[in-house]
PDB file of C-alpha atoms in Angstrom:
ATOM      1  CA  MET A 198     -71.788  94.790 -66.289  1.00  0.00           C
ATOM      2  CA  ALA A 199     -70.742  96.216 -62.523  1.00  0.00           C
ATOM      3  CA  GLU A 200     -67.597  94.931 -61.381  1.00  0.00           C
ATOM      4  CA  GLU A 201     -69.055  93.723 -57.877  1.00  0.00           C
ATOM      5  CA  ASP A 202     -71.740  91.057 -60.205  1.00  0.00           C
ATOM      6  CA  VAL A 203     -68.988  89.777 -62.055  1.00  0.00           C
ATOM      7  CA  VAL A 204     -68.540  86.985 -59.572  1.00  0.00           C
ATOM      8  CA  PRO A 205     -71.443  85.605 -58.977  1.00  0.00           C
ATOM      9  CA  LYS A 206     -72.412  85.632 -62.324  1.00  0.00           C
ATOM     10  CA  THR A 207     -69.463  83.207 -63.928  1.00  0.00           C
ATOM     11  CA  PHE A 208     -70.453  81.656 -60.571  1.00  0.00           C
ATOM     12  CA  ARG A 209     -73.835  80.910 -61.460  1.00  0.00           C
ATOM     13  CA  ALA A 210     -72.905  79.602 -65.271  1.00  0.00           C
ATOM     14  CA  PHE A 211     -69.930  77.259 -63.525  1.00  0.00           C
ATOM     15  CA  VAL A 212     -73.718  75.564 -61.644  1.00  0.00           C
ATOM     16  CA  GLU A 213     -76.056  75.577 -64.773  1.00  0.00           C
ATOM     17  CA  SER A 214     -73.551  74.626 -66.546  1.00  0.00           C
ATOM     18  CA  ALA A 215     -71.764  71.934 -64.921  1.00  0.00           C
ATOM     19  CA  ASP A 216     -76.167  70.420 -63.543  1.00  0.00           C
ATOM     20  CA  ARG A 217     -77.006  70.202 -67.579  1.00  0.00           C
ATOM     21  CA  LYS A 218     -74.113  67.591 -67.757  1.00  0.00           C
ATOM     22  CA  PHE A 219     -74.861  66.311 -64.749  1.00  0.00           C
ATOM     23  CA  ALA A 220     -78.517  65.709 -65.688  1.00  0.00           C
ATOM     24  CA  ARG A 221     -77.101  63.626 -68.035  1.00  0.00           C
ATOM     25  CA  VAL A 222     -75.020  61.197 -66.587  1.00  0.00           C
ATOM     26  CA  ARG A 223     -77.464  61.290 -62.806  1.00  0.00           C
ATOM     27  CA  ASP A 224     -79.900  58.250 -64.940  1.00  0.00           C
ATOM     28  CA  LEU A 225     -76.924  56.214 -66.865  1.00  0.00           C
ATOM     29  CA  PRO A 226     -77.294  52.145 -65.430  1.00  0.00           C
ATOM     30  CA  SER A 227     -74.589  51.714 -63.436  1.00  0.00           C
ATOM     31  CA  TYR A 228     -73.560  48.883 -66.023  1.00  0.00           C
ATOM     32  CA  GLY A 229     -71.749  47.845 -69.029  1.00  0.00           C
ATOM     33  CA  ARG A 230     -68.280  48.682 -69.923  1.00  0.00           C
ATOM     34  CA  ALA A 231     -67.144  51.941 -71.249  1.00  0.00           C
ATOM     35  CA  GLN A 232     -70.682  52.934 -69.583  1.00  0.00           C
ATOM     36  CA  GLY A 233     -71.350  57.187 -70.788  1.00  0.00           C
ATOM     37  CA  GLN A 234     -67.127  57.420 -69.854  1.00  0.00           C
ATOM     38  CA  HIS A 235     -67.271  60.341 -72.589  1.00  0.00           C
ATOM     39  CA  TYR A 236     -69.547  62.243 -70.344  1.00  0.00           C
ATOM     40  CA  PHE A 237     -68.510  61.503 -66.936  1.00  0.00           C
ATOM     41  CA  GLN A 238     -64.816  63.569 -67.771  1.00  0.00           C
ATOM     42  CA  LYS A 239     -67.414  66.126 -69.093  1.00  0.00           C
ATOM     43  CA  VAL A 240     -69.173  65.649 -66.111  1.00  0.00           C
ATOM     44  CA  PHE A 241     -66.124  65.690 -63.551  1.00  0.00           C
ATOM     45  CA  LYS A 242     -63.972  68.567 -65.413  1.00  0.00           C
ATOM     46  CA  ALA A 243     -66.903  71.450 -64.966  1.00  0.00           C
ATOM     47  CA  TYR A 244     -67.759  70.522 -61.366  1.00  0.00           C
ATOM     48  CA  MET A 245     -63.612  71.008 -60.705  1.00  0.00           C
ATOM     49  CA  ARG A 246     -63.675  73.725 -62.729  1.00  0.00           C
ATOM     50  CA  LEU A 247     -66.883  74.908 -60.546  1.00  0.00           C
ATOM     51  CA  TRP A 248     -65.529  74.038 -57.439  1.00  0.00           C
ATOM     52  CA  LYS A 249     -62.234  75.384 -57.960  1.00  0.00           C
ATOM     53  CA  TYR A 250     -63.633  78.982 -59.123  1.00  0.00           C
ATOM     54  CA  GLN A 251     -65.384  79.231 -55.312  1.00  0.00           C
ATOM     55  CA  GLN A 252     -62.647  78.474 -53.554  1.00  0.00           C
ATOM     56  CA  GLU A 253     -60.624  81.504 -55.064  1.00  0.00           C
ATOM     57  CA  HIS A 254     -64.158  83.708 -54.951  1.00  0.00           C
ATOM     58  CA  ARG A 255     -65.155  82.470 -51.467  1.00  0.00           C
ATOM     59  CA  PRO A 256     -65.884  85.395 -49.439  1.00  0.00           C
ATOM     60  CA  GLU A 257     -67.000  88.051 -53.122  1.00  0.00           C
ATOM     61  CA  LEU A 258     -69.700  85.105 -52.612  1.00  0.00           C
ATOM     62  CA  VAL A 259     -70.093  84.528 -49.561  1.00  0.00           C
ATOM     63  CA  LYS A 260     -70.894  88.432 -50.235  1.00  0.00           C
ATOM     64  CA  ALA A 261     -72.412  88.510 -52.944  1.00  0.00           C
ATOM     65  CA  GLY A 262     -74.959  85.682 -50.437  1.00  0.00           C
ATOM     66  CA  LEU A 263     -73.876  82.149 -51.490  1.00  0.00           C
ATOM     67  CA  ASN A 264     -75.011  80.568 -48.718  1.00  0.00           C
ATOM     68  CA  ARG A 265     -72.950  77.256 -46.896  1.00  0.00           C
ATOM     69  CA  TRP A 266     -75.522  74.416 -48.019  1.00  0.00           C
ATOM     70  CA  GLU A 267     -75.143  75.640 -52.076  1.00  0.00           C
ATOM     71  CA  ILE A 268     -71.454  75.059 -51.140  1.00  0.00           C
ATOM     72  CA  GLY A 269     -72.536  71.292 -49.792  1.00  0.00           C
ATOM     73  CA  GLU A 270     -74.739  70.857 -52.103  1.00  0.00           C
ATOM     74  CA  ILE A 271     -71.880  70.904 -55.228  1.00  0.00           C
ATOM     75  CA  ALA A 272     -69.262  69.229 -52.425  1.00  0.00           C
ATOM     76  CA  GLY A 273     -72.261  67.081 -52.579  1.00  0.00           C
ATOM     77  CA  ARG A 274     -72.644  65.965 -56.464  1.00  0.00           C
ATOM     78  CA  ILE A 275     -68.578  65.126 -56.373  1.00  0.00           C
ATOM     79  CA  GLY A 276     -69.536  62.595 -54.389  1.00  0.00           C
ATOM     80  CA  GLN A 277     -72.386  61.219 -56.052  1.00  0.00           C
ATOM     81  CA  LEU A 278     -70.177  61.217 -59.628  1.00  0.00           C
ATOM     82  CA  TYR A 279     -67.265  59.188 -56.961  1.00  0.00           C
ATOM     83  CA  PHE A 280     -69.400  56.987 -56.070  1.00  0.00           C
ATOM     84  CA  GLY A 281     -71.265  56.101 -59.776  1.00  0.00           C
ATOM     85  CA  GLN A 282     -67.908  55.925 -61.126  1.00  0.00           C
ATOM     86  CA  TYR A 283     -66.893  53.330 -58.305  1.00  0.00           C
ATOM     87  CA  MET A 284     -70.151  51.430 -59.104  1.00  0.00           C
ATOM     88  CA  ARG A 285     -69.803  51.345 -62.668  1.00  0.00           C
ATOM     89  CA  THR A 286     -65.424  50.087 -62.478  1.00  0.00           C
ATOM     90  CA  SER A 287     -65.311  48.848 -58.761  1.00  0.00           C
ATOM     91  CA  GLU A 288     -62.667  51.258 -58.392  1.00  0.00           C
ATOM     92  CA  ALA A 289     -61.722  51.119 -54.505  1.00  0.00           C
ATOM     93  CA  ARG A 290     -59.577  55.073 -55.088  1.00  0.00           C
ATOM     94  CA  PHE A 291     -64.048  56.606 -56.131  1.00  0.00           C
ATOM     95  CA  LEU A 292     -65.331  55.268 -53.220  1.00  0.00           C
ATOM     96  CA  VAL A 293     -63.003  56.555 -51.249  1.00  0.00           C
ATOM     97  CA  GLU A 294     -63.183  59.911 -52.962  1.00  0.00           C
ATOM     98  CA  ALA A 295     -67.577  59.635 -52.349  1.00  0.00           C
ATOM     99  CA  TYR A 296     -66.019  59.162 -48.762  1.00  0.00           C
ATOM    100  CA  ILE A 297     -63.675  62.223 -48.173  1.00  0.00           C
ATOM    101  CA  PHE A 298     -66.305  64.359 -49.232  1.00  0.00           C
ATOM    102  CA  TYR A 299     -69.221  63.239 -48.074  1.00  0.00           C
ATOM    103  CA  GLU A 300     -67.222  63.591 -44.765  1.00  0.00           C
ATOM    104  CA  ALA A 301     -66.108  66.956 -45.622  1.00  0.00           C
ATOM    105  CA  ILE A 302     -69.807  68.121 -45.642  1.00  0.00           C
ATOM    106  CA  LEU A 303     -70.673  66.500 -42.320  1.00  0.00           C
ATOM    107  CA  LYS A 304     -67.920  67.760 -40.523  1.00  0.00           C
ATOM    108  CA  ARG A 305     -67.660  71.596 -42.421  1.00  0.00           C
ATOM    109  CA  ARG A 306     -71.542  71.010 -41.245  1.00  0.00           C
ATOM    110  CA  TYR A 307     -72.653  72.711 -44.500  1.00  0.00           C
ATOM    111  CA  PHE A 308     -76.200  71.685 -44.833  1.00  0.00           C
ATOM    112  CA  GLU A 309     -76.565  72.622 -40.780  1.00  0.00           C
ATOM    113  CA  GLY A 310     -77.385  76.312 -39.886  1.00  0.00           C
ATOM    114  CA  CYS A 311     -79.890  77.169 -43.183  1.00  0.00           C
ATOM    115  CA  GLY A 312     -83.586  78.906 -41.979  1.00  0.00           C
ATOM    116  CA  VAL A 313     -85.741  75.344 -40.547  1.00  0.00           C
ATOM    117  CA  LYS A 314     -88.314  76.512 -42.312  1.00  0.00           C
ATOM    118  CA  ASP A 315     -86.420  76.040 -45.953  1.00  0.00           C
ATOM    119  CA  LEU A 316     -87.799  72.303 -46.546  1.00  0.00           C
ATOM    120  CA  ARG A 317     -86.423  72.424 -50.103  1.00  0.00           C
ATOM    121  CA  VAL A 318     -83.009  72.513 -48.088  1.00  0.00           C
ATOM    122  CA  ARG A 319     -84.414  69.743 -45.335  1.00  0.00           C
ATOM    123  CA  PHE A 320     -84.769  67.704 -48.193  1.00  0.00           C
ATOM    124  CA  LYS A 321     -81.339  68.226 -49.522  1.00  0.00           C
ATOM    125  CA  GLU A 322     -79.830  67.249 -45.974  1.00  0.00           C
ATOM    126  CA  LEU A 323     -81.827  63.941 -45.776  1.00  0.00           C
ATOM    127  CA  ARG A 324     -80.564  62.912 -49.156  1.00  0.00           C
ATOM    128  CA  PHE A 325     -77.115  63.427 -48.352  1.00  0.00           C
ATOM    129  CA  TYR A 326     -77.108  61.331 -45.099  1.00  0.00           C
ATOM    130  CA  ALA A 327     -78.562  58.877 -46.933  1.00  0.00           C
ATOM    131  CA  ARG A 328     -75.958  58.518 -50.151  1.00  0.00           C
ATOM    132  CA  PHE A 329     -73.266  59.320 -47.310  1.00  0.00           C
ATOM    133  CA  LEU A 330     -74.669  55.661 -45.249  1.00  0.00           C
ATOM    134  CA  LEU A 331     -73.908  53.745 -48.556  1.00  0.00           C
ATOM    135  CA  VAL A 332     -71.092  54.530 -48.991  1.00  0.00           C
ATOM    136  CA  SER A 333     -69.812  54.834 -45.623  1.00  0.00           C
ATOM    137  CA  LEU A 334     -70.962  50.882 -45.036  1.00  0.00           C
ATOM    138  CA  ILE A 335     -69.912  49.598 -48.360  1.00  0.00           C
ATOM    139  CA  LEU A 336     -66.656  51.438 -46.745  1.00  0.00           C
ATOM    140  CA  ASN A 337     -67.160  49.539 -43.295  1.00  0.00           C
ATOM    141  CA  ARG A 338     -67.137  52.823 -42.179  1.00  0.00           C
ATOM    142  CA  THR A 339     -69.749  51.543 -39.210  1.00  0.00           C
ATOM    143  CA  GLU A 340     -68.368  54.483 -36.370  1.00  0.00           C
ATOM    144  CA  MET A 341     -69.984  57.097 -38.852  1.00  0.00           C
ATOM    145  CA  VAL A 342     -72.756  54.857 -39.782  1.00  0.00           C
ATOM    146  CA  LYS A 343     -73.410  54.937 -36.284  1.00  0.00           C
ATOM    147  CA  VAL A 344     -72.711  59.157 -35.764  1.00  0.00           C
ATOM    148  CA  VAL A 345     -74.897  59.282 -39.420  1.00  0.00           C
ATOM    149  CA  VAL A 346     -77.481  57.184 -38.484  1.00  0.00           C
ATOM    150  CA  GLU A 347     -78.434  59.478 -35.488  1.00  0.00           C
ATOM    151  CA  LYS A 348     -78.215  63.091 -37.283  1.00  0.00           C
ATOM    152  CA  LEU A 349     -80.709  61.357 -39.582  1.00  0.00           C
ATOM    153  CA  ARG A 350     -82.828  60.010 -37.714  1.00  0.00           C
ATOM    154  CA  ALA A 351     -82.989  63.963 -35.908  1.00  0.00           C
ATOM    155  CA  LEU A 352     -83.165  65.850 -38.700  1.00  0.00           C
ATOM    156  CA  ILE A 353     -86.309  62.998 -39.314  1.00  0.00           C
ATOM    157  CA  ASP A 354     -87.477  64.126 -35.728  1.00  0.00           C
ATOM    158  CA  ASP A 355     -86.566  67.643 -36.870  1.00  0.00           C
ATOM    159  CA  CYS A 356     -88.285  68.817 -40.166  1.00  0.00           C
ATOM    160  CA  LYS A 357     -91.715  66.204 -38.797  1.00  0.00           C
ATOM    161  CA  ALA A 358     -91.942  68.932 -35.659  1.00  0.00           C
ATOM    162  CA  ASN A 359     -91.736  71.723 -38.019  1.00  0.00           C
ATOM    163  CA  PHE A 360     -93.306  70.683 -40.974  1.00  0.00           C
ATOM    164  CA  PRO A 361     -96.469  68.886 -39.934  1.00  0.00           C
ATOM    165  CA  GLU A 362     -97.955  69.822 -43.243  1.00  0.00           C
ATOM    166  CA  THR A 363     -95.752  67.350 -45.163  1.00  0.00           C
ATOM    167  CA  ASN A 364     -95.785  63.302 -45.104  1.00  0.00           C
ATOM    168  CA  PHE A 365     -92.200  62.438 -44.304  1.00  0.00           C
ATOM    169  CA  LYS A 366     -93.806  58.646 -43.896  1.00  0.00           C
ATOM    170  CA  GLU A 367     -90.601  57.374 -46.276  1.00  0.00           C
ATOM    171  CA  TRP A 368     -88.168  58.849 -44.369  1.00  0.00           C
ATOM    172  CA  LYS A 369     -88.852  57.136 -41.637  1.00  0.00           C
ATOM    173  CA  LEU A 370     -88.937  54.382 -44.132  1.00  0.00           C
ATOM    174  CA  VAL A 371     -85.377  54.391 -44.508  1.00  0.00           C
ATOM    175  CA  GLU A 372     -84.167  55.411 -40.997  1.00  0.00           C
ATOM    176  CA  GLN A 373     -85.736  52.153 -40.441  1.00  0.00           C
ATOM    177  CA  GLU A 374     -83.907  50.071 -43.092  1.00  0.00           C
ATOM    178  CA  ILE A 375     -80.869  51.265 -41.945  1.00  0.00           C
ATOM    179  CA  LEU A 376     -81.148  50.353 -38.387  1.00  0.00           C
ATOM    180  CA  ARG A 377     -82.210  46.930 -39.172  1.00  0.00           C
ATOM    181  CA  PHE A 378     -79.037  46.546 -41.509  1.00  0.00           C
ATOM    182  CA  ILE A 379     -76.961  47.390 -39.663  1.00  0.00           C
ATOM    183  CA  ASN A 380     -78.281  45.921 -36.431  1.00  0.00           C
ATOM    184  CA  ILE A 381     -78.684  42.597 -38.231  1.00  0.00           C
ATOM    185  CA  ASP A 382     -75.198  43.286 -39.934  1.00  0.00           C
ATOM    186  CA  THR A 383     -73.471  43.435 -36.581  1.00  0.00           C
ATOM    187  CA  THR A 384     -76.350  40.616 -34.495  1.00  0.00           C
ATOM    188  CA  PHE A 385     -74.289  37.945 -37.809  1.00  0.00           C
ATOM    189  CA  THR A 386     -70.954  39.094 -37.446  1.00  0.00           C
ATOM    190  CA  ILE A 387     -68.299  38.660 -35.302  1.00  0.00           C
ATOM    191  CA  PRO A 388     -66.637  42.047 -34.471  1.00  0.00           C
ATOM    192  CA  SER A 389     -62.888  39.879 -34.350  1.00  0.00           C
ATOM    193  CA  SER A 390     -63.574  38.346 -37.587  1.00  0.00           C
ATOM    194  CA  ARG A 391     -61.289  38.759 -41.100  1.00  0.00           C
ATOM    195  CA  PRO A 392     -63.025  41.989 -43.221  1.00  0.00           C
ATOM    196  CA  PHE A 393     -65.201  40.227 -46.101  1.00  0.00           C
ATOM    197  CA  ARG A 394     -62.600  41.618 -49.060  1.00  0.00           C
ATOM    198  CA  TYR A 395     -59.938  39.525 -50.062  1.00  0.00           C
ATOM    199  CA  CYS A 396     -56.220  41.048 -48.021  1.00  0.00           C
ATOM    200  CA  ALA A 397     -53.069  41.466 -49.739  1.00  0.00           C
ATOM    201  CA  MET A 398     -51.520  40.325 -45.967  1.00  0.00           C
ATOM    202  CA  LEU A 399     -53.965  37.693 -44.741  1.00  0.00           C
ATOM    203  CA  ASN A 400     -54.708  36.115 -47.906  1.00  0.00           C
ATOM    204  CA  CYS A 401     -53.044  34.550 -51.197  1.00  0.00           C
ATOM    205  CA  HIS A 402     -52.088  36.742 -54.164  1.00  0.00           C
ATOM    206  CA  PRO A 403     -53.789  34.770 -57.015  1.00  0.00           C
ATOM    207  CA  ASN A 404     -50.536  34.246 -58.743  1.00  0.00           C
ATOM    208  CA  SER A 405     -49.697  32.383 -55.886  1.00  0.00           C
ATOM    209  CA  VAL A 406     -51.661  29.857 -55.569  1.00  0.00           C
ATOM    210  CA  PRO A 407     -49.704  26.889 -57.293  1.00  0.00           C
ATOM    211  CA  TYR A 408     -52.783  25.404 -59.064  1.00  0.00           C
ATOM    212  CA  VAL A 409     -54.192  28.240 -60.230  1.00  0.00           C
ATOM    213  CA  ALA A 410     -50.283  29.992 -61.555  1.00  0.00           C
ATOM    214  CA  ARG A 411     -50.270  25.937 -63.072  1.00  0.00           C
ATOM    215  CA  PHE A 412     -54.134  26.671 -64.929  1.00  0.00           C
ATOM    216  CA  HIS A 413     -52.001  30.187 -65.666  1.00  0.00           C
ATOM    217  CA  ALA A 414     -49.515  28.684 -67.947  1.00  0.00           C
ATOM    218  CA  LYS A 415     -51.933  27.709 -70.278  1.00  0.00           C
ATOM    219  CA  LYS A 416     -54.839  29.888 -70.045  1.00  0.00           C
ATOM    220  CA  VAL A 417     -54.841  33.692 -68.844  1.00  0.00           C
ATOM    221  CA  LEU A 418     -57.514  33.271 -66.185  1.00  0.00           C
ATOM    222  CA  LYS A 419     -59.551  36.780 -64.990  1.00  0.00           C
ATOM    223  CA  PHE A 420     -62.349  37.656 -63.176  1.00  0.00           C
ATOM    224  CA  ARG A 421     -63.858  40.802 -64.621  1.00  0.00           C
ATOM    225  CA  ASP A 422     -67.790  40.826 -64.223  1.00  0.00           C
ATOM    226  CA  ALA A 423     -69.801  39.792 -61.612  1.00  0.00           C
ATOM    227  CA  ILE A 424     -74.111  39.895 -61.169  1.00  0.00           C
ATOM    228  CA  LEU A 425     -75.034  39.623 -58.173  1.00  0.00           C
ATOM    229  CA  MET A 426     -79.083  40.201 -57.478  1.00  0.00           C
ATOM    230  CA  SER A 427     -81.104  38.841 -55.113  1.00  0.00           C
ATOM    231  CA  TYR A 428     -85.282  37.584 -55.339  1.00  0.00           C
ATOM    232  CA  HIS A 429     -86.328  37.341 -52.041  1.00  0.00           C
ATOM    233  CA  ARG A 430     -89.181  39.139 -51.136  1.00  0.00           C
ATOM    234  CA  ASN A 431     -88.555  41.199 -47.377  1.00  0.00           C
ATOM    235  CA  GLU A 432     -85.474  40.984 -46.922  1.00  0.00           C
ATOM    236  CA  VAL A 433     -83.584  42.803 -44.578  1.00  0.00           C
ATOM    237  CA  LYS A 434     -81.952  45.337 -47.307  1.00  0.00           C
ATOM    238  CA  PHE A 435     -80.937  49.633 -47.137  1.00  0.00           C
ATOM    239  CA  ALA A 436     -82.233  51.298 -50.849  1.00  0.00           C
ATOM    240  CA  GLU A 437     -82.237  49.190 -53.452  1.00  0.00           C
ATOM    241  CA  LEU A 438     -78.295  46.770 -51.976  1.00  0.00           C
ATOM    242  CA  THR A 439     -79.863  43.677 -48.942  1.00  0.00           C
ATOM    243  CA  LEU A 440     -77.617  42.191 -46.642  1.00  0.00           C
ATOM    244  CA  ASP A 441     -76.233  39.903 -48.405  1.00  0.00           C
ATOM    245  CA  VAL A 442     -74.728  41.045 -52.253  1.00  0.00           C
ATOM    246  CA  TYR A 443     -73.704  43.739 -49.385  1.00  0.00           C
ATOM    247  CA  ARG A 444     -71.138  40.876 -48.085  1.00  0.00           C
ATOM    248  CA  MET A 445     -71.602  39.339 -52.173  1.00  0.00           C
ATOM    249  CA  LEU A 446     -69.982  42.595 -52.798  1.00  0.00           C
ATOM    250  CA  GLN A 447     -66.777  42.995 -50.131  1.00  0.00           C
ATOM    251  CA  CYS A 448     -66.229  39.574 -51.651  1.00  0.00           C
ATOM    252  CA  LEU A 449     -65.421  40.303 -55.184  1.00  0.00           C
ATOM    253  CA  GLU A 450     -63.220  42.815 -53.513  1.00  0.00           C
ATOM    254  CA  TRP A 451     -59.370  43.324 -52.457  1.00  0.00           C
ATOM    255  CA  GLU A 452     -59.011  46.140 -49.532  1.00  0.00           C
ATOM    256  CA  PRO A 453     -56.927  48.797 -50.567  1.00  0.00           C
ATOM    257  CA  SER A 454     -53.185  47.608 -49.100  1.00  0.00           C
ATOM    258  CA  GLY A 455     -52.426  51.340 -48.180  1.00  0.00           C
ATOM    259  CA  SER A 456     -54.047  53.567 -45.425  1.00  0.00           C
ATOM    260  CA  PHE A 457     -57.573  53.452 -46.490  1.00  0.00           C
ATOM    261  CA  TYR A 458     -58.550  51.130 -44.396  1.00  0.00           C
ATOM    262  CA  GLN A 459     -57.516  52.647 -41.371  1.00  0.00           C
ATOM    263  CA  LYS A 460     -58.881  53.545 -38.470  1.00  0.00           C
ATOM    264  CA  HIS A 461     -57.810  57.523 -38.704  1.00  0.00           C
ATOM    265  CA  PRO A 462     -57.351  57.483 -42.820  1.00  0.00           C
ATOM    266  CA  ALA A 463     -54.393  59.319 -44.309  1.00  0.00           C
ATOM    267  CA  GLU A 464     -55.936  61.466 -47.028  1.00  0.00           C
ATOM    268  CA  PRO A 465     -53.920  61.557 -50.173  1.00  0.00           C
ATOM    269  CA  LYS A 466     -51.570  63.932 -50.429  1.00  0.00           C
ATOM    270  CA  GLU A 467     -49.959  66.867 -52.879  1.00  0.00           C
ATOM    271  CA  ASN A 468     -45.719  67.300 -53.652  1.00  0.00           C
ATOM    272  CA  GLY A 469     -44.648  65.273 -50.656  1.00  0.00           C
ATOM    273  CA  VAL A 470     -47.452  66.887 -48.294  1.00  0.00           C
ATOM    274  CA  ALA A 471     -50.746  65.516 -46.610  1.00  0.00           C
ATOM    275  CA  VAL A 472     -53.671  67.653 -46.837  1.00  0.00           C
ATOM    276  CA  ASP A 473     -56.081  67.455 -44.224  1.00  0.00           C
ATOM    277  CA  TYR A 474     -59.358  67.873 -45.335  1.00  0.00           C
ATOM    278  CA  SER A 475     -61.213  68.447 -41.856  1.00  0.00           C
ATOM    279  CA  GLY A 476     -60.688  72.423 -41.178  1.00  0.00           C
ATOM    280  CA  ALA A 477     -63.099  74.576 -42.340  1.00  0.00           C
ATOM    281  CA  SER A 478     -60.162  75.616 -45.327  1.00  0.00           C
ATOM    282  CA  GLY A 479     -63.115  74.334 -47.467  1.00  0.00           C
ATOM    283  CA  LEU A 480     -59.920  72.910 -49.714  1.00  0.00           C
ATOM    284  CA  ILE A 481     -61.045  69.826 -50.998  1.00  0.00           C
ATOM    285  CA  ASP A 482     -59.272  67.989 -53.750  1.00  0.00           C
ATOM    286  CA  MET A 483     -59.948  65.831 -56.928  1.00  0.00           C
ATOM    287  CA  ASN A 484     -57.989  62.952 -57.343  1.00  0.00           C
ATOM    288  CA  LEU A 485     -59.938  61.690 -60.277  1.00  0.00           C
ATOM    289  CA  ALA A 486     -56.396  60.721 -62.635  1.00  0.00           C
ATOM    290  CA  ALA A 487     -54.076  59.701 -58.838  1.00  0.00           C
ATOM    291  CA  ASP A 488     -53.493  55.935 -58.697  1.00  0.00           C
ATOM    292  CA  MET A 489     -54.578  55.062 -55.269  1.00  0.00           C
ATOM    293  CA  THR A 490     -54.661  51.173 -54.996  1.00  0.00           C
ATOM    294  CA  ASP A 491     -52.071  49.760 -55.285  1.00  0.00           C
ATOM    295  CA  PRO A 492     -50.723  48.629 -58.960  1.00  0.00           C
ATOM    296  CA  ALA A 493     -49.263  44.493 -57.050  1.00  0.00           C
ATOM    297  CA  LEU A 494     -53.300  43.489 -56.690  1.00  0.00           C
ATOM    298  CA  PRO A 495     -55.192  42.463 -59.559  1.00  0.00           C
ATOM    299  CA  PRO A 496     -58.276  45.245 -60.211  1.00  0.00           C
ATOM    300  CA  ASN A 497     -61.286  44.589 -58.642  1.00  0.00           C
ATOM    301  CA  PRO A 498     -64.261  42.597 -61.226  1.00  0.00           C
ATOM    302  CA  ARG A 499     -66.743  44.731 -62.524  1.00  0.00           C
ATOM    303  CA  LYS A 500     -69.980  44.708 -60.473  1.00  0.00           C
ATOM    304  CA  ALA A 501     -73.806  45.209 -61.089  1.00  0.00           C
ATOM    305  CA  ILE A 502     -75.767  44.975 -58.899  1.00  0.00           C
ATOM    306  CA  LEU A 503     -80.158  44.636 -59.646  1.00  0.00           C
ATOM    307  CA  TYR A 504     -82.800  44.054 -56.681  1.00  0.00           C
ATOM    308  CA  ARG A 505     -85.383  41.911 -58.466  1.00  0.00           C
ATOM    309  CA  PRO A 506     -84.671  42.633 -62.122  1.00  0.00           C
ATOM    310  CA  SER A 507     -86.944  41.073 -64.846  1.00  0.00           C
ATOM    311  CA  LEU A 508     -85.565  37.939 -67.461  1.00  0.00           C
ATOM    312  CA  THR A 509     -85.302  40.797 -70.108  1.00  0.00           C
ATOM    313  CA  HIS A 510     -83.495  43.417 -67.424  1.00  0.00           C
ATOM    314  CA  LEU A 511     -80.667  40.533 -66.286  1.00  0.00           C
ATOM    315  CA  ILE A 512     -80.100  39.570 -70.084  1.00  0.00           C
ATOM    316  CA  ALA A 513     -79.554  43.133 -71.049  1.00  0.00           C
ATOM    317  CA  VAL A 514     -76.795  43.481 -68.182  1.00  0.00           C
ATOM    318  CA  SER A 515     -75.620  40.478 -68.998  1.00  0.00           C
ATOM    319  CA  TYR A 516     -74.986  41.042 -72.300  1.00  0.00           C
ATOM    320  CA  LYS A 517     -74.051  44.676 -71.834  1.00  0.00           C
ATOM    321  CA  SER A 518     -71.260  43.120 -69.185  1.00  0.00           C
ATOM    322  CA  CYS A 519     -70.025  40.913 -71.875  1.00  0.00           C
ATOM    323  CA  TYR A 520     -70.379  43.424 -74.783  1.00  0.00           C
ATOM    324  CA  GLY A 521     -70.100  46.948 -73.881  1.00  0.00           C
ATOM    325  CA  ASN A 522     -67.549  48.227 -75.929  1.00  0.00           C
ATOM    326  CA  ASN A 523     -69.015  46.279 -78.642  1.00  0.00           C
ATOM    327  CA  LEU A 524     -72.580  47.843 -78.505  1.00  0.00           C
TER     328      LEU A 524
END
């Protein structure tokens, strides 16, 4: 093997290995305790290795034909993994990590500039925008939602113009869904109102409420799991997240007391030095083990989000939410 071929072949081997592991966890249900946790750790490790390798050998890989959209796809997979972990654990740090990766993809334009005739890459970019919209919605990043909606709309129009033989009706429906969602949510939300999430600065800590404290003295009261679902037809929704479930989800979470929800978020630090993720160096850190939440706050209850489930599905989710560790 020629020396110049070692790096690209090693990179492709890492990609294939990470993709195989990703396929094993992609469709696992987001409910139940410790569901597939062992596999998720393996997938995170595989993508951490892959991401670091492409950082360290970026010039050689670009010379060998690595496309920017391929880097974006790797970062997008990592974002998917983090969001999946958030859905399974309700830990805010995973949601924030997903946002960091998706925002970096957008700012560095990993998908932009590729050939307009590559329909496969266009679909990857469409899926990226849809996933980023969901993460931004849950994080209440309204300004980013508006930016991504405009990019999604422009991309759909561009795809329809360049690929007239392909039907983009499904993506047009996605665009209509998100526009309706944000319009209704904005109409019935007072701009100056307090957030749906519990905030340590605005709400009393549970232990500070006298009658709850007295109850704790006799019996430990812990809200561990919740099932959020909706059955109504033609509800305002985006993907399978309906507007009412979207609001209930936030009402069952503590707003991190750190800097996550600032207008200009501060990034995690390494050795006391702030890491800037908005540059073009490609340095995006994976902080899976980092504890970015306030330890003084109680953990968020795990939430299973169901859209029009059958009775048997609801019973199965209820059972796994309660006894998942014993299955």
